[in-house]
């Protein structure tokens, strides 16, 4: 059984969006339509680009989304699994990716974290484009964000810094809309411990370190996703914006040569529409095809199109057309672990989760009033922390700068994510390795473009990542050992009780670590003219024309954050870059 808040996350996929029918067309209806831009993937970034490009009524935009619109019981996940992970004791784990309009913004845990200012300054440095710097990107954070009061209307003074937020954007952001019974203890523990646990008024200021109140992509007690925000009914009413769902793209197709470069202005896809099912359809964009299929989908499409490492493509049975060895490489993801403790109270989300009557009451309250415990996500507070110098030692620091965290802790008043205990009450800390040194890959499994790729996120593969996860678990233990928790936190559980030294903590992490599903980097941007990388700083695919990538795959280093905020602003800036390429 899923936790109450996780149930909300799934329920709100349907209830929060309420997409109108305007703008949706069948695949067959695209025949004969002259599109300027074809956006492959209606996820975080793709819907941003579609919205912004279609602001010009003379620009015709088509979105092809492999997943469905939103309906109860729909297939919302691609159901990927990883290769056996050496850092996880040889386990192969599920690898969730949103298979639905809105992509993973329709299925994620709603957390809104921008990252460190040093993340973006590093992007600017490695690409040679200061437009990706923290200061330059502020306009796009404001353009994206619509900060709204929490649903319960509580006084939020001292819980965030309004000076660093946007209030007139498209995507709703808010604080938790229902109080947690442990909020006071969390703040008291922060004050008691100080140091790494010190209070941070707003970790979205670019200075993350410390503990702060959680911020979420929620408005009015409901999920705010790229589809509910950027494809809202008023935008879908634009006659120059079309959306086809159930349209799975197999390849981009070479259409000619321009300025000495092969151009890829056409896409091939199959549709689940009853009229076109089983038929491969080809469409051409007069200006550009924009790949926004995510860090798994985008490299998969590029590789199936013959764009990638020549030798690997040949071995997979795909005719190589453009030699770009880094396609599908540099996969970086956030390993995620949980440390749980029994508590003396029954006022945790576990009680709600275990009691069908209480759950139904909470669901009814949320469905009718959009209030109550289900307006929150899986955590109440976040902490961003660095390794101390003695632990970091002489190892190169993978963080983007000295003021950026190595790991994140999530505070939850119960065990918020599966697997869930069948009885008892708990408090938990989630641990996230924010700047992993491990790098994985996405590769072709076969030459059939509709076969799932081989996904290796390389979780906890390096010694450094294992050390960071170990220290994160130690920090959770330290936090819950503060006197603020006296009489409340009772004992570690779920195997944590046996994790008493470095070796046993490492064993615990091998057996329990999962992913928090934040893959980036598989079509990384690099400086123009650089030997490595997949796209230039303007996100055009290297060595080709007519093709751009706008999604998390272009981010060369994983941000010190849950990446949805970063992907939104990448989409916003990309839209401006594209508009500047085709001035009216």
mmCIF file of C-alpha atoms in Angstrom, residues 17-20 22 51 170 225-238 241:
data_model
loop_
_atom_site.group_PDB
_atom_site.id
_atom_site.type_symbol
_atom_site.label_atom_id
_atom_site.label_comp_id
_atom_site.label_asym_id
_atom_site.label_seq_id
_atom_site.Cartn_x
_atom_site.Cartn_y
_atom_site.Cartn_z
ATOM 1 C CA UNK A 17 -4.738 19.249 -14.244
ATOM 2 C CA UNK A 18 -8.173 19.156 -15.820
ATOM 3 C CA UNK A 19 -6.851 19.629 -19.334
ATOM 4 C CA UNK A 20 -9.352 20.894 -21.866
ATOM 5 C CA UNK A 22 -8.822 22.313 -27.179
ATOM 6 C CA UNK A 51 4.124 27.470 -24.818
ATOM 7 C CA UNK A 170 3.182 30.325 -14.739
ATOM 8 C CA UNK A 225 3.018 20.418 -13.497
ATOM 9 C CA UNK A 226 4.332 21.527 -16.855
ATOM 10 C CA UNK A 227 1.074 20.359 -18.411
ATOM 11 C CA UNK A 228 -1.249 22.055 -15.909
ATOM 12 C CA UNK A 229 0.819 25.250 -16.051
ATOM 13 C CA UNK A 230 2.238 25.600 -19.549
ATOM 14 C CA UNK A 231 -0.560 23.735 -21.324
ATOM 15 C CA UNK A 232 -3.386 25.313 -19.353
ATOM 16 C CA UNK A 233 -6.670 25.717 -21.285
ATOM 17 C CA UNK A 234 -5.934 29.335 -22.208
ATOM 18 C CA UNK A 235 -2.713 28.249 -23.909
ATOM 19 C CA UNK A 236 -4.167 25.161 -25.555
ATOM 20 C CA UNK A 237 -6.821 27.419 -27.089
ATOM 21 C CA UNK A 238 -4.141 28.888 -29.355
ATOM 22 C CA UNK A 241 -0.470 24.985 -30.902
#
